[in-house]
PDB file of C-alpha atoms in Angstrom:
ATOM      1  CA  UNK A   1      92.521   7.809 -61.026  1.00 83.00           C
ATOM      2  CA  UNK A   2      93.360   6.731 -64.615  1.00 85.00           C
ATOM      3  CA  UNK A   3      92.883   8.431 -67.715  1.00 85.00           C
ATOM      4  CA  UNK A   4      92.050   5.161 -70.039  1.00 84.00           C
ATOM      5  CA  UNK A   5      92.839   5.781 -74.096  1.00 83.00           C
ATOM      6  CA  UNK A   6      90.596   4.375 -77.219  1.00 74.00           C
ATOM      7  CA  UNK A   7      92.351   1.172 -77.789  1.00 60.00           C
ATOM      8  CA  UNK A   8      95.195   1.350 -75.700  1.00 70.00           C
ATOM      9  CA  UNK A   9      96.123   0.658 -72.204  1.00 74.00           C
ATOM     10  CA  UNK A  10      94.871   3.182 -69.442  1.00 81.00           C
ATOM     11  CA  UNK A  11      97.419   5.789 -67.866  1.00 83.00           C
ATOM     12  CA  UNK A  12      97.753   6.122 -64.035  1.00 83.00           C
ATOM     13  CA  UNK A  13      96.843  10.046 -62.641  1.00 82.00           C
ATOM     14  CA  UNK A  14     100.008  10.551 -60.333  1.00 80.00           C
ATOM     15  CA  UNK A  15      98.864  12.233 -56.940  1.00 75.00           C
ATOM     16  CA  UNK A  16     100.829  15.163 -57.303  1.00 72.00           C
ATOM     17  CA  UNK A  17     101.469  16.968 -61.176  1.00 74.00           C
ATOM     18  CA  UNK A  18      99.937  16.292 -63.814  1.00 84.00           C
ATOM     19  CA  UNK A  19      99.609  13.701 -67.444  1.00 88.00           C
ATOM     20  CA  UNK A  20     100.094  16.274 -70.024  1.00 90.00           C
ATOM     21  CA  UNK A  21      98.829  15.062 -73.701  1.00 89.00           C
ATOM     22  CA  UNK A  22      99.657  16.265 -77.205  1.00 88.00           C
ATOM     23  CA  UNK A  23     101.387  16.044 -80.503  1.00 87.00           C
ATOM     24  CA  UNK A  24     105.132  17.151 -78.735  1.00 87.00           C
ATOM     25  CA  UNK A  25     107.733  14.088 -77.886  1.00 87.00           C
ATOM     26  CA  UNK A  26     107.848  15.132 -74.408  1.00 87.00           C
ATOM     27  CA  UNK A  27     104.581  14.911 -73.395  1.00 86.00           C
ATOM     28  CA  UNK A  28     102.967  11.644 -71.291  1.00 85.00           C
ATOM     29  CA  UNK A  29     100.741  11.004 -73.907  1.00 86.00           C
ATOM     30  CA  UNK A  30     101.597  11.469 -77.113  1.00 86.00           C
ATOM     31  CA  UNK A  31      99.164  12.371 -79.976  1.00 84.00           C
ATOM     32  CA  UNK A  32      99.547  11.432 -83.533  1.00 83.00           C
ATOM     33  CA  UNK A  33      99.243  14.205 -85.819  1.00 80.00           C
ATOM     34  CA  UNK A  34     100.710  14.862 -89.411  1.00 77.00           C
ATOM     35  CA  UNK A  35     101.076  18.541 -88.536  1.00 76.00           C
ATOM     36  CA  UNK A  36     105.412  19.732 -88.239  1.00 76.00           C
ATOM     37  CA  UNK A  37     104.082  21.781 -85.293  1.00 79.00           C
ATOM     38  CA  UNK A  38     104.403  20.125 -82.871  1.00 83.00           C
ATOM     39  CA  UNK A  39     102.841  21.448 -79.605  1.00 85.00           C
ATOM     40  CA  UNK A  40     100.968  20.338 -75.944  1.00 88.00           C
ATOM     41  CA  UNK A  41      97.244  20.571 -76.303  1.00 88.00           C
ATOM     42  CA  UNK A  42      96.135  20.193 -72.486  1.00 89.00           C
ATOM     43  CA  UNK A  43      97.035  18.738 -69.384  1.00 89.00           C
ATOM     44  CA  UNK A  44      95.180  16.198 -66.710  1.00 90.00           C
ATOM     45  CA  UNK A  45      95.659  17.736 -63.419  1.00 87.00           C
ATOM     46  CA  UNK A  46      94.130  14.554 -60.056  1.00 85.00           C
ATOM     47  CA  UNK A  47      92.955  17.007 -57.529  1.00 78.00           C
ATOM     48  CA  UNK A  48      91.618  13.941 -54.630  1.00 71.00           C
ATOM     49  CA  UNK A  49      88.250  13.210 -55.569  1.00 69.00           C
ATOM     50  CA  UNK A  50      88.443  14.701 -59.380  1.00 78.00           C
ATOM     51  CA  UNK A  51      90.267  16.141 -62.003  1.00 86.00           C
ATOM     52  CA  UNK A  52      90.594  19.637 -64.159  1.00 88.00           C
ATOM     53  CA  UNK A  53      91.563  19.410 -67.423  1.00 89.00           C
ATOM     54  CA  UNK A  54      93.306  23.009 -68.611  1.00 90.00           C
ATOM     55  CA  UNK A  55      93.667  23.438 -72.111  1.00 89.00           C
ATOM     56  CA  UNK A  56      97.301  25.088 -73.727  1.00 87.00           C
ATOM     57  CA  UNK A  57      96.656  24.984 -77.340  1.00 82.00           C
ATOM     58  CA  UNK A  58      93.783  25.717 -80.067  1.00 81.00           C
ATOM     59  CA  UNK A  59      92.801  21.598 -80.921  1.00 83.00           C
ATOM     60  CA  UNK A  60      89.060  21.260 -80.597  1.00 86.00           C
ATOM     61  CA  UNK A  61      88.218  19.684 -77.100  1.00 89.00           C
ATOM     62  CA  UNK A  62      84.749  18.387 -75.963  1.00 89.00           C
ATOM     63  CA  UNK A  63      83.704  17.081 -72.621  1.00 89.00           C
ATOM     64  CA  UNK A  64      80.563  14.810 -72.686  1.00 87.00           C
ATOM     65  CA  UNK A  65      80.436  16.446 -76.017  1.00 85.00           C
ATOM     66  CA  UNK A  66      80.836  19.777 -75.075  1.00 86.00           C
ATOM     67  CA  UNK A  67      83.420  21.525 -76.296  1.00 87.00           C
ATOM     68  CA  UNK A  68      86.072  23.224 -74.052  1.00 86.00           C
ATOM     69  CA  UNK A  69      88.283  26.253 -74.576  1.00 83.00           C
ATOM     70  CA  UNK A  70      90.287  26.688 -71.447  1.00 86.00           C
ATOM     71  CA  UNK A  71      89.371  24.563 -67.766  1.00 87.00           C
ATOM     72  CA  UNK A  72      87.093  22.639 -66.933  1.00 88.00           C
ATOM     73  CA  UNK A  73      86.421  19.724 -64.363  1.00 88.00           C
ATOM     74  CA  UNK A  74      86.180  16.039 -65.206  1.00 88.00           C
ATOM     75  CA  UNK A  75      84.657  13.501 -62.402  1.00 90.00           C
ATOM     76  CA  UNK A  76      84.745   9.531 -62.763  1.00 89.00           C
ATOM     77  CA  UNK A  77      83.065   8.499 -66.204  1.00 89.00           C
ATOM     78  CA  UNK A  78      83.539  11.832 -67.558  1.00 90.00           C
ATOM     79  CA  UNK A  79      84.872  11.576 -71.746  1.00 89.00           C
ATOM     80  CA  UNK A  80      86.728  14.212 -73.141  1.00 90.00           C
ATOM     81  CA  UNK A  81      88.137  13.887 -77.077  1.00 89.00           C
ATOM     82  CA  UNK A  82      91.229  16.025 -78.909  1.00 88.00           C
ATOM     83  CA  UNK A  83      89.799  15.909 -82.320  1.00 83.00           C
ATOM     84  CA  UNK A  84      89.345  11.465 -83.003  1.00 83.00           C
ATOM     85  CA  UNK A  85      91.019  10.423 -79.893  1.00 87.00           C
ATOM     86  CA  UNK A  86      89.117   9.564 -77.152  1.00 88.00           C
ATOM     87  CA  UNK A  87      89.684   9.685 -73.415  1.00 89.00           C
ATOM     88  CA  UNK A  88      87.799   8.610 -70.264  1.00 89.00           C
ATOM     89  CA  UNK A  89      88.454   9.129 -66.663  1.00 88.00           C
ATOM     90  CA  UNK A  90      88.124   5.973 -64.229  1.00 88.00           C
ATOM     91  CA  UNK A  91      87.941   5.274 -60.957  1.00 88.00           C
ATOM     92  CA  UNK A  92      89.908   2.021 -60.218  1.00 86.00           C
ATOM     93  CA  UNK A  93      89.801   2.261 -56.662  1.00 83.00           C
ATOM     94  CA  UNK A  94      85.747   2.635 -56.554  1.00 86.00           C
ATOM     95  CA  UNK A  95      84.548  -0.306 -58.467  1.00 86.00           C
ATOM     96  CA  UNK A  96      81.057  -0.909 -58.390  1.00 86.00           C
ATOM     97  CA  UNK A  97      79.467  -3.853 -55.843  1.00 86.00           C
ATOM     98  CA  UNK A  98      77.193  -6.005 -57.220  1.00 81.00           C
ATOM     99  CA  UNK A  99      73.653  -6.282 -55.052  1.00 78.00           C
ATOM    100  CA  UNK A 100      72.089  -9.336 -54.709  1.00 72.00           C
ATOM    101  CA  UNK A 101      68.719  -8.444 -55.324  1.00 66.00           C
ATOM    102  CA  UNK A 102      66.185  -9.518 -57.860  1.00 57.00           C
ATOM    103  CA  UNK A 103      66.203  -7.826 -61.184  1.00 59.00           C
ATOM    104  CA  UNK A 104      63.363  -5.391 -61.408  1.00 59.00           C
ATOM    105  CA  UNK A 105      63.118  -1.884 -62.753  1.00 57.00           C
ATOM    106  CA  UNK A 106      60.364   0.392 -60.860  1.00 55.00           C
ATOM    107  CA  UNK A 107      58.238   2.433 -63.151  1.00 54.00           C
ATOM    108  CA  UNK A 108      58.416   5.760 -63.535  1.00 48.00           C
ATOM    109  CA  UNK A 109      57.460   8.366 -60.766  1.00 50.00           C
ATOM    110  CA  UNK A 110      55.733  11.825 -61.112  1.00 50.00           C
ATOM    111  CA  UNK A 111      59.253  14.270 -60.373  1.00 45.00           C
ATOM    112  CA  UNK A 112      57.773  17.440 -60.758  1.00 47.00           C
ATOM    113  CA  UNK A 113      56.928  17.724 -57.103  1.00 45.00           C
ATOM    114  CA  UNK A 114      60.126  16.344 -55.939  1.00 43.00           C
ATOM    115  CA  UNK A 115      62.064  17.981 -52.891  1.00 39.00           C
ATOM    116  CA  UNK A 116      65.320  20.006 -53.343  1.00 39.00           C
ATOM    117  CA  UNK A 117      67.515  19.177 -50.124  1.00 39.00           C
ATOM    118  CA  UNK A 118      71.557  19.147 -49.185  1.00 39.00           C
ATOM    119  CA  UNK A 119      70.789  15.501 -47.591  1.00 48.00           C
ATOM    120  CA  UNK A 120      70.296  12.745 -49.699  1.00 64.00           C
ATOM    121  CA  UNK A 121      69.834  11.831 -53.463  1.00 83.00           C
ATOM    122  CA  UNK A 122      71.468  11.943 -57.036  1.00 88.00           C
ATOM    123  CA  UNK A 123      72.424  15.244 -57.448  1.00 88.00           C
ATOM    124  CA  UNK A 124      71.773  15.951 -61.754  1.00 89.00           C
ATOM    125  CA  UNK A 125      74.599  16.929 -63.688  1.00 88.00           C
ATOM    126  CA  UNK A 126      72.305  17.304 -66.770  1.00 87.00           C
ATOM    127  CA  UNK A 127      71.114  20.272 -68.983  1.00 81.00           C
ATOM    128  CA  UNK A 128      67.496  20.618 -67.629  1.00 81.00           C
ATOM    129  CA  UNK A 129      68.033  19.922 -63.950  1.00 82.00           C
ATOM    130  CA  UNK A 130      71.432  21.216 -63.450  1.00 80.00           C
ATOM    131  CA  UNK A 131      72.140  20.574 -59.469  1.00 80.00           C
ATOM    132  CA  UNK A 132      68.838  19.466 -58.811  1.00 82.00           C
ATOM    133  CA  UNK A 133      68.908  16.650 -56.301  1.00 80.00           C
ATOM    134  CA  UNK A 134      66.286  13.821 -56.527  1.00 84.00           C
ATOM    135  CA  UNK A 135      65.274  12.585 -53.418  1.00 80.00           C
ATOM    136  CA  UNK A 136      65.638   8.421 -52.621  1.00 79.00           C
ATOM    137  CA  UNK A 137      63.851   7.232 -49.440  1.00 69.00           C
ATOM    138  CA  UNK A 138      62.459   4.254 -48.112  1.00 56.00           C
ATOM    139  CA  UNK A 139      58.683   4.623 -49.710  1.00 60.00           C
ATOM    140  CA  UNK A 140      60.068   6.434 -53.221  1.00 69.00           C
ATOM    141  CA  UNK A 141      62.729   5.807 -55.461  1.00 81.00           C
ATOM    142  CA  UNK A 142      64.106   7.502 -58.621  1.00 87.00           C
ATOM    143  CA  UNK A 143      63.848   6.090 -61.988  1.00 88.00           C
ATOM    144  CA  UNK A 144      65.907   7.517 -64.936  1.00 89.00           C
ATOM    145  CA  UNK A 145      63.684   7.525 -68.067  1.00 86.00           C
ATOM    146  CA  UNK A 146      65.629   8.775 -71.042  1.00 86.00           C
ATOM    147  CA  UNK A 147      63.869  10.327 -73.846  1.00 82.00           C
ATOM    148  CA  UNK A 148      66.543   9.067 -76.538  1.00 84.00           C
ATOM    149  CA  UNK A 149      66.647   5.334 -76.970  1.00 84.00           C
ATOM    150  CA  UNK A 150      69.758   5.326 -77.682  1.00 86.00           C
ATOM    151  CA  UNK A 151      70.169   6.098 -74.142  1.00 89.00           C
ATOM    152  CA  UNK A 152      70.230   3.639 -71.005  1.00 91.00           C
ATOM    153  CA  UNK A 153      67.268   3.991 -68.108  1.00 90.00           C
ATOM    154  CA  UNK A 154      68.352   2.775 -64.525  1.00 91.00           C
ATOM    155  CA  UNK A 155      66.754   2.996 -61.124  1.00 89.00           C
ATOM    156  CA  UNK A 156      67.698   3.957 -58.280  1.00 88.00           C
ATOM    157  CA  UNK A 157      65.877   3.042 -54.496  1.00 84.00           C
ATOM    158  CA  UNK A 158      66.430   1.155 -51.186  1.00 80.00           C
ATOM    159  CA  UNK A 159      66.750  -2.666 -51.020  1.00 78.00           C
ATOM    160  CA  UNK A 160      67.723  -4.139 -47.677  1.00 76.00           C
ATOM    161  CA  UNK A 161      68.938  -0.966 -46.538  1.00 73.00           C
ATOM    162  CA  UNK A 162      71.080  -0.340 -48.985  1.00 79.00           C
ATOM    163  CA  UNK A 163      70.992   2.046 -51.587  1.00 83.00           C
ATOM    164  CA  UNK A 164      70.714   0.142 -54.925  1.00 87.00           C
ATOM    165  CA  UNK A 165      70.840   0.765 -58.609  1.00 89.00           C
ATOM    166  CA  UNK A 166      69.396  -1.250 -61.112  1.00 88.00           C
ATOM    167  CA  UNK A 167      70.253  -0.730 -64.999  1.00 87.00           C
ATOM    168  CA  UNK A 168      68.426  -1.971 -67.589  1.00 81.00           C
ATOM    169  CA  UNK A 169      68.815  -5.718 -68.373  1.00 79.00           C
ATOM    170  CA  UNK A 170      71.448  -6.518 -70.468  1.00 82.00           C
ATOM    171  CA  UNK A 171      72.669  -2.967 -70.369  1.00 86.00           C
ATOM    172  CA  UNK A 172      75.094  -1.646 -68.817  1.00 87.00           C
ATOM    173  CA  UNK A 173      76.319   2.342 -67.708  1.00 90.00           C
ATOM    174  CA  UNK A 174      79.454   3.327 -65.962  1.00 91.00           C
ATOM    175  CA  UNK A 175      79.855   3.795 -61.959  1.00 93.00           C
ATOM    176  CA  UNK A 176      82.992   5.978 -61.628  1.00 92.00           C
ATOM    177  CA  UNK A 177      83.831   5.212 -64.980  1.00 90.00           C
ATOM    178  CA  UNK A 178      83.181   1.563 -64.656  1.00 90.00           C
ATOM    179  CA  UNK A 179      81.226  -1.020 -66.452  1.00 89.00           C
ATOM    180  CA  UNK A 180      77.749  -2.011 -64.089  1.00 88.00           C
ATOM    181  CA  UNK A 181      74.737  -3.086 -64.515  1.00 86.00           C
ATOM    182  CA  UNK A 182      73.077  -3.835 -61.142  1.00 86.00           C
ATOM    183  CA  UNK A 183      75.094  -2.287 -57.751  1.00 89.00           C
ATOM    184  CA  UNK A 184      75.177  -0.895 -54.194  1.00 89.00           C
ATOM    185  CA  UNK A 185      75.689   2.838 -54.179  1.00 89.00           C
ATOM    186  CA  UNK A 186      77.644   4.847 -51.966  1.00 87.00           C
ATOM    187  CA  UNK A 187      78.230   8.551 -51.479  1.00 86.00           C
ATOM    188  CA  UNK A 188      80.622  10.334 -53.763  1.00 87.00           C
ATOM    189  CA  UNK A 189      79.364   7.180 -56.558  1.00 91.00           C
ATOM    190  CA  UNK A 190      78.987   8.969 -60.179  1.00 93.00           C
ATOM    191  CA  UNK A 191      76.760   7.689 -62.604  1.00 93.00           C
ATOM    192  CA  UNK A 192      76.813   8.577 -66.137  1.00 92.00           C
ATOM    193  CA  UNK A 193      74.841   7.194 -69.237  1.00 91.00           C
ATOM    194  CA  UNK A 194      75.343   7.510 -72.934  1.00 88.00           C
ATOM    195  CA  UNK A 195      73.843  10.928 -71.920  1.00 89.00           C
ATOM    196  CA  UNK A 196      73.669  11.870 -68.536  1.00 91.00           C
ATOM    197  CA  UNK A 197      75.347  11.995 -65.425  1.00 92.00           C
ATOM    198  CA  UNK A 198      74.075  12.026 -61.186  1.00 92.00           C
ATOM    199  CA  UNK A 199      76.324  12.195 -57.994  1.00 90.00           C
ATOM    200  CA  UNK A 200      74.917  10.325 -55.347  1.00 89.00           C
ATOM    201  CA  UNK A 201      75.040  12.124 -52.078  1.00 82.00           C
ATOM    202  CA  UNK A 202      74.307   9.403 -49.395  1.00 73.00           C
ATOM    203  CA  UNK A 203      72.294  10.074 -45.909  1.00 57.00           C
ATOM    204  CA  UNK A 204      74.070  10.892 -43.291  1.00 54.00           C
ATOM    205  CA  UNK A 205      77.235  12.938 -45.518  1.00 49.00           C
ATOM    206  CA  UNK A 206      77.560  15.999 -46.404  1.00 47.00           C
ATOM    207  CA  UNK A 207      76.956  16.941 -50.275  1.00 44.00           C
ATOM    208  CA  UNK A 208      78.822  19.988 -49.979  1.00 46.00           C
ATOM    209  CA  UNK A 209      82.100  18.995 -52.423  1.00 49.00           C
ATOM    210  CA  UNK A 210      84.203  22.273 -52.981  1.00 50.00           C
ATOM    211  CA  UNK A 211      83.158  21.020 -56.637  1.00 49.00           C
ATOM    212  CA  UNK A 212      79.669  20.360 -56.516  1.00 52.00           C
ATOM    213  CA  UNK A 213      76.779  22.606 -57.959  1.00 50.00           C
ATOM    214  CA  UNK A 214      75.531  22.988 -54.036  1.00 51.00           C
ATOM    215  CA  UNK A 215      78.730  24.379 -52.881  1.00 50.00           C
ATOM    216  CA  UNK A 216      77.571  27.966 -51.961  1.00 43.00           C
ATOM    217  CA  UNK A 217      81.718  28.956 -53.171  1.00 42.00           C
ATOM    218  CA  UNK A 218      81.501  26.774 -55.993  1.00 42.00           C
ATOM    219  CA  UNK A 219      83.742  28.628 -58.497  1.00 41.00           C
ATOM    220  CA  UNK A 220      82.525  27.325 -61.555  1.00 44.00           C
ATOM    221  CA  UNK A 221      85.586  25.907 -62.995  1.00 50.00           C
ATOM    222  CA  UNK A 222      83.861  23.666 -65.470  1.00 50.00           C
ATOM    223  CA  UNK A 223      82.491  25.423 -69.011  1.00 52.00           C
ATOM    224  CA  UNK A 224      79.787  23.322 -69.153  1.00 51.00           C
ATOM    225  CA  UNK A 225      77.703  26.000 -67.707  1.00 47.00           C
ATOM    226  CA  UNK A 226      78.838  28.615 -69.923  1.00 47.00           C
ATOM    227  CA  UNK A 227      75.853  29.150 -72.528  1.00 44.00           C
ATOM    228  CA  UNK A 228      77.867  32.634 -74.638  1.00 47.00           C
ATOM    229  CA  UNK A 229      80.541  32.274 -77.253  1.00 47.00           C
ATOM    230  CA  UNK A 230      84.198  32.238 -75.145  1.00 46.00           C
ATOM    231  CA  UNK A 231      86.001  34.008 -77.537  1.00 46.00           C
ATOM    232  CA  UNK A 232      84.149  37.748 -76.995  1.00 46.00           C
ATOM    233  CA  UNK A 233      84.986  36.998 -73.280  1.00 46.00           C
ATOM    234  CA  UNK A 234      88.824  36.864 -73.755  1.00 49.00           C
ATOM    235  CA  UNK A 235      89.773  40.430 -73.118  1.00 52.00           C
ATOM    236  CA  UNK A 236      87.551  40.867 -69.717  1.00 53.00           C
ATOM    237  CA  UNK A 237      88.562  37.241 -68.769  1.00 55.00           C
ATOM    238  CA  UNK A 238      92.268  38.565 -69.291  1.00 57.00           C
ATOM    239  CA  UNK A 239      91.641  41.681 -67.239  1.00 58.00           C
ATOM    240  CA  UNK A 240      89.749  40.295 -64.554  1.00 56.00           C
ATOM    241  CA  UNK A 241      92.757  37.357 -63.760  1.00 58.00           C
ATOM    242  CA  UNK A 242      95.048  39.448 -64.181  1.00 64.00           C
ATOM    243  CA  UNK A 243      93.986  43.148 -62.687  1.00 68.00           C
ATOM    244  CA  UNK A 244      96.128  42.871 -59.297  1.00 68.00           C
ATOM    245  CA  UNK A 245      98.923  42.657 -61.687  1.00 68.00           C
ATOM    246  CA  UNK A 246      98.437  44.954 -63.313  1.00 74.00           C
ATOM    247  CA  UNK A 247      97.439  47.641 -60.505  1.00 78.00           C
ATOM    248  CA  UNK A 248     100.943  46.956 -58.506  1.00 78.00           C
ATOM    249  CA  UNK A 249     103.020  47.635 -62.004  1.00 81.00           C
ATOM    250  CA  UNK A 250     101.087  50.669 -62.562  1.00 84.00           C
ATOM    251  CA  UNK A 251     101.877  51.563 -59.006  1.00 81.00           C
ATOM    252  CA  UNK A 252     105.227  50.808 -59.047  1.00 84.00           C
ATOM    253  CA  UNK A 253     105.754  52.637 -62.084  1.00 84.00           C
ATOM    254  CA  UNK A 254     103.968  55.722 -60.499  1.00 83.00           C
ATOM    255  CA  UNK A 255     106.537  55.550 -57.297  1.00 85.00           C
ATOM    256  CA  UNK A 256     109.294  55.376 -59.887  1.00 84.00           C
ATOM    257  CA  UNK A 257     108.086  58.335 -61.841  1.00 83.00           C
ATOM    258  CA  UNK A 258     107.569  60.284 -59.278  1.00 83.00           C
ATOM    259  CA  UNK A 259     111.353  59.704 -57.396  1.00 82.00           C
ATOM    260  CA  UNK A 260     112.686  60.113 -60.901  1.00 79.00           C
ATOM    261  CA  UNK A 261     111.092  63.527 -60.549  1.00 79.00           C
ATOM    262  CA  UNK A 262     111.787  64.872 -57.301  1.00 80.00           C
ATOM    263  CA  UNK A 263     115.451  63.165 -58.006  1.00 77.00           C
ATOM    264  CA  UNK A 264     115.774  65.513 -61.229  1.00 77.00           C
ATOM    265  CA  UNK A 265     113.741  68.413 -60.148  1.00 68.00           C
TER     266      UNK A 265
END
């Protein structure tokens, strides 16, 4: 994994420890900042197939736009930003594989009766369909029709067996973080547009990533699900990580009273 900066050359993720960024000397990445305080804003923690990004400091963070207060999970193609500075995750060991088919983009399909399965599909990453997957077999496909023009369409269906995507022509939207604009898929691929972002979850594998929407012990590390202001959640949030803590030094101090007690009494 690499964590590649606006402008400048990408950093390598090490497989064990972290790339810790801010405004402080001693950290990997170093941000410019006019401020005397000089402090670290978050850290980039490679955990195999992704990464969590836990925040130290108060900077304004964003993930795909959104912003982020304290953890959250990035995945190949991912963008996060620390006020102008920009920063994407890659993949440099899953590049994309060209196909060999034609160029054509299939039209659009009716989704509103599509199947929800753990077997094969793009699993959505998006707003409306949160963990939704969209089912890709040999007589349908999927077809990504953005409503913003801004945005990039791509399809997605079977061509010689293999599961191909198609982007629009002359276009191109990231595969693991990676430039592409016509590729074989394979399980584990992300996708992500100007404005959206699919896992594909391949027949035959499971789509049950400790990390993925399906997981049924998915701990819902990333805030992009949270929808209520952070900051009234800090005192439960502190309570809740911390309450067998707090219960053994209140129980300790109890057995110590107590001693003290019978010692003096």
């Amino acid at each position: 994994m690499q964590v590649e900066i606006q402008n400048k050359e990408p950093v390598n993720l090490p497989l064990l420890g972290h790339v810790i960024i801010g405004t402080d000397e001693d950290c990997d990445i170093v941000l410019a900042s006019d401020s005397d305080d000089k402090q670290k804003v978050c850290s980039v923690i490679h955990d195999k197939s992704t990464c969590i990004l836990e925040i130290f400091s108060d900077y304004d963070v964003s993930i795909n736009g959104l912003p982020i207060s304290e953890m959250a999970i990035l995945h190949p193609g991912d963008s996060f930003s620390i006020g102008d500075d920009v920063f994407k995750i890659i993949d440099e060991n899953k590049l994309p594989k060209l196909c060999n088919s034609a160029f054509k983009l299939n039209k659009t399909k009716d989704l509103s009766n599509h199947l929800i399965t753990s077997v094969s599909g793009l699993r959505s990453y998006n707003t409306n369909s949160n963990g939704e997957l969209y089912i890709i077999g040999n007589e349908n496909s999927f077809t990504y029709k953005p409503s913003d023009e801004n945005d990039t369409p791509f399809s997605v269906s079977y061509i010689n067996e293999r599961l191909t995507l198609l982007c629009q022509k002359d276009k191109n939207i990231k595969i693991n973080g990676n430039n592409a604009n016509y590729a074989l898929l394979e399980n584990g691929d992300y996708i992500t547009t100007e404005q959206a972002k699919f896992c594909v979850e391949s027949p035959g594998t499971s789509s049950f990533s400790k990390y993925s929407p399906s997981h049924p012990r998915n701990i819902q590390l990333s805030e992009e699900y949270h929808t209520e202001e952070t900051a009234t959640k800090k005192p439960e949030q502190f309570l809740k990580k911390n309450l067998w803590w707090l219960t053994l030094t209140i129980g300790l101090a109890a057995i110590i009273a107590t001693l003290y007690y019978i010692k003096n009494h």
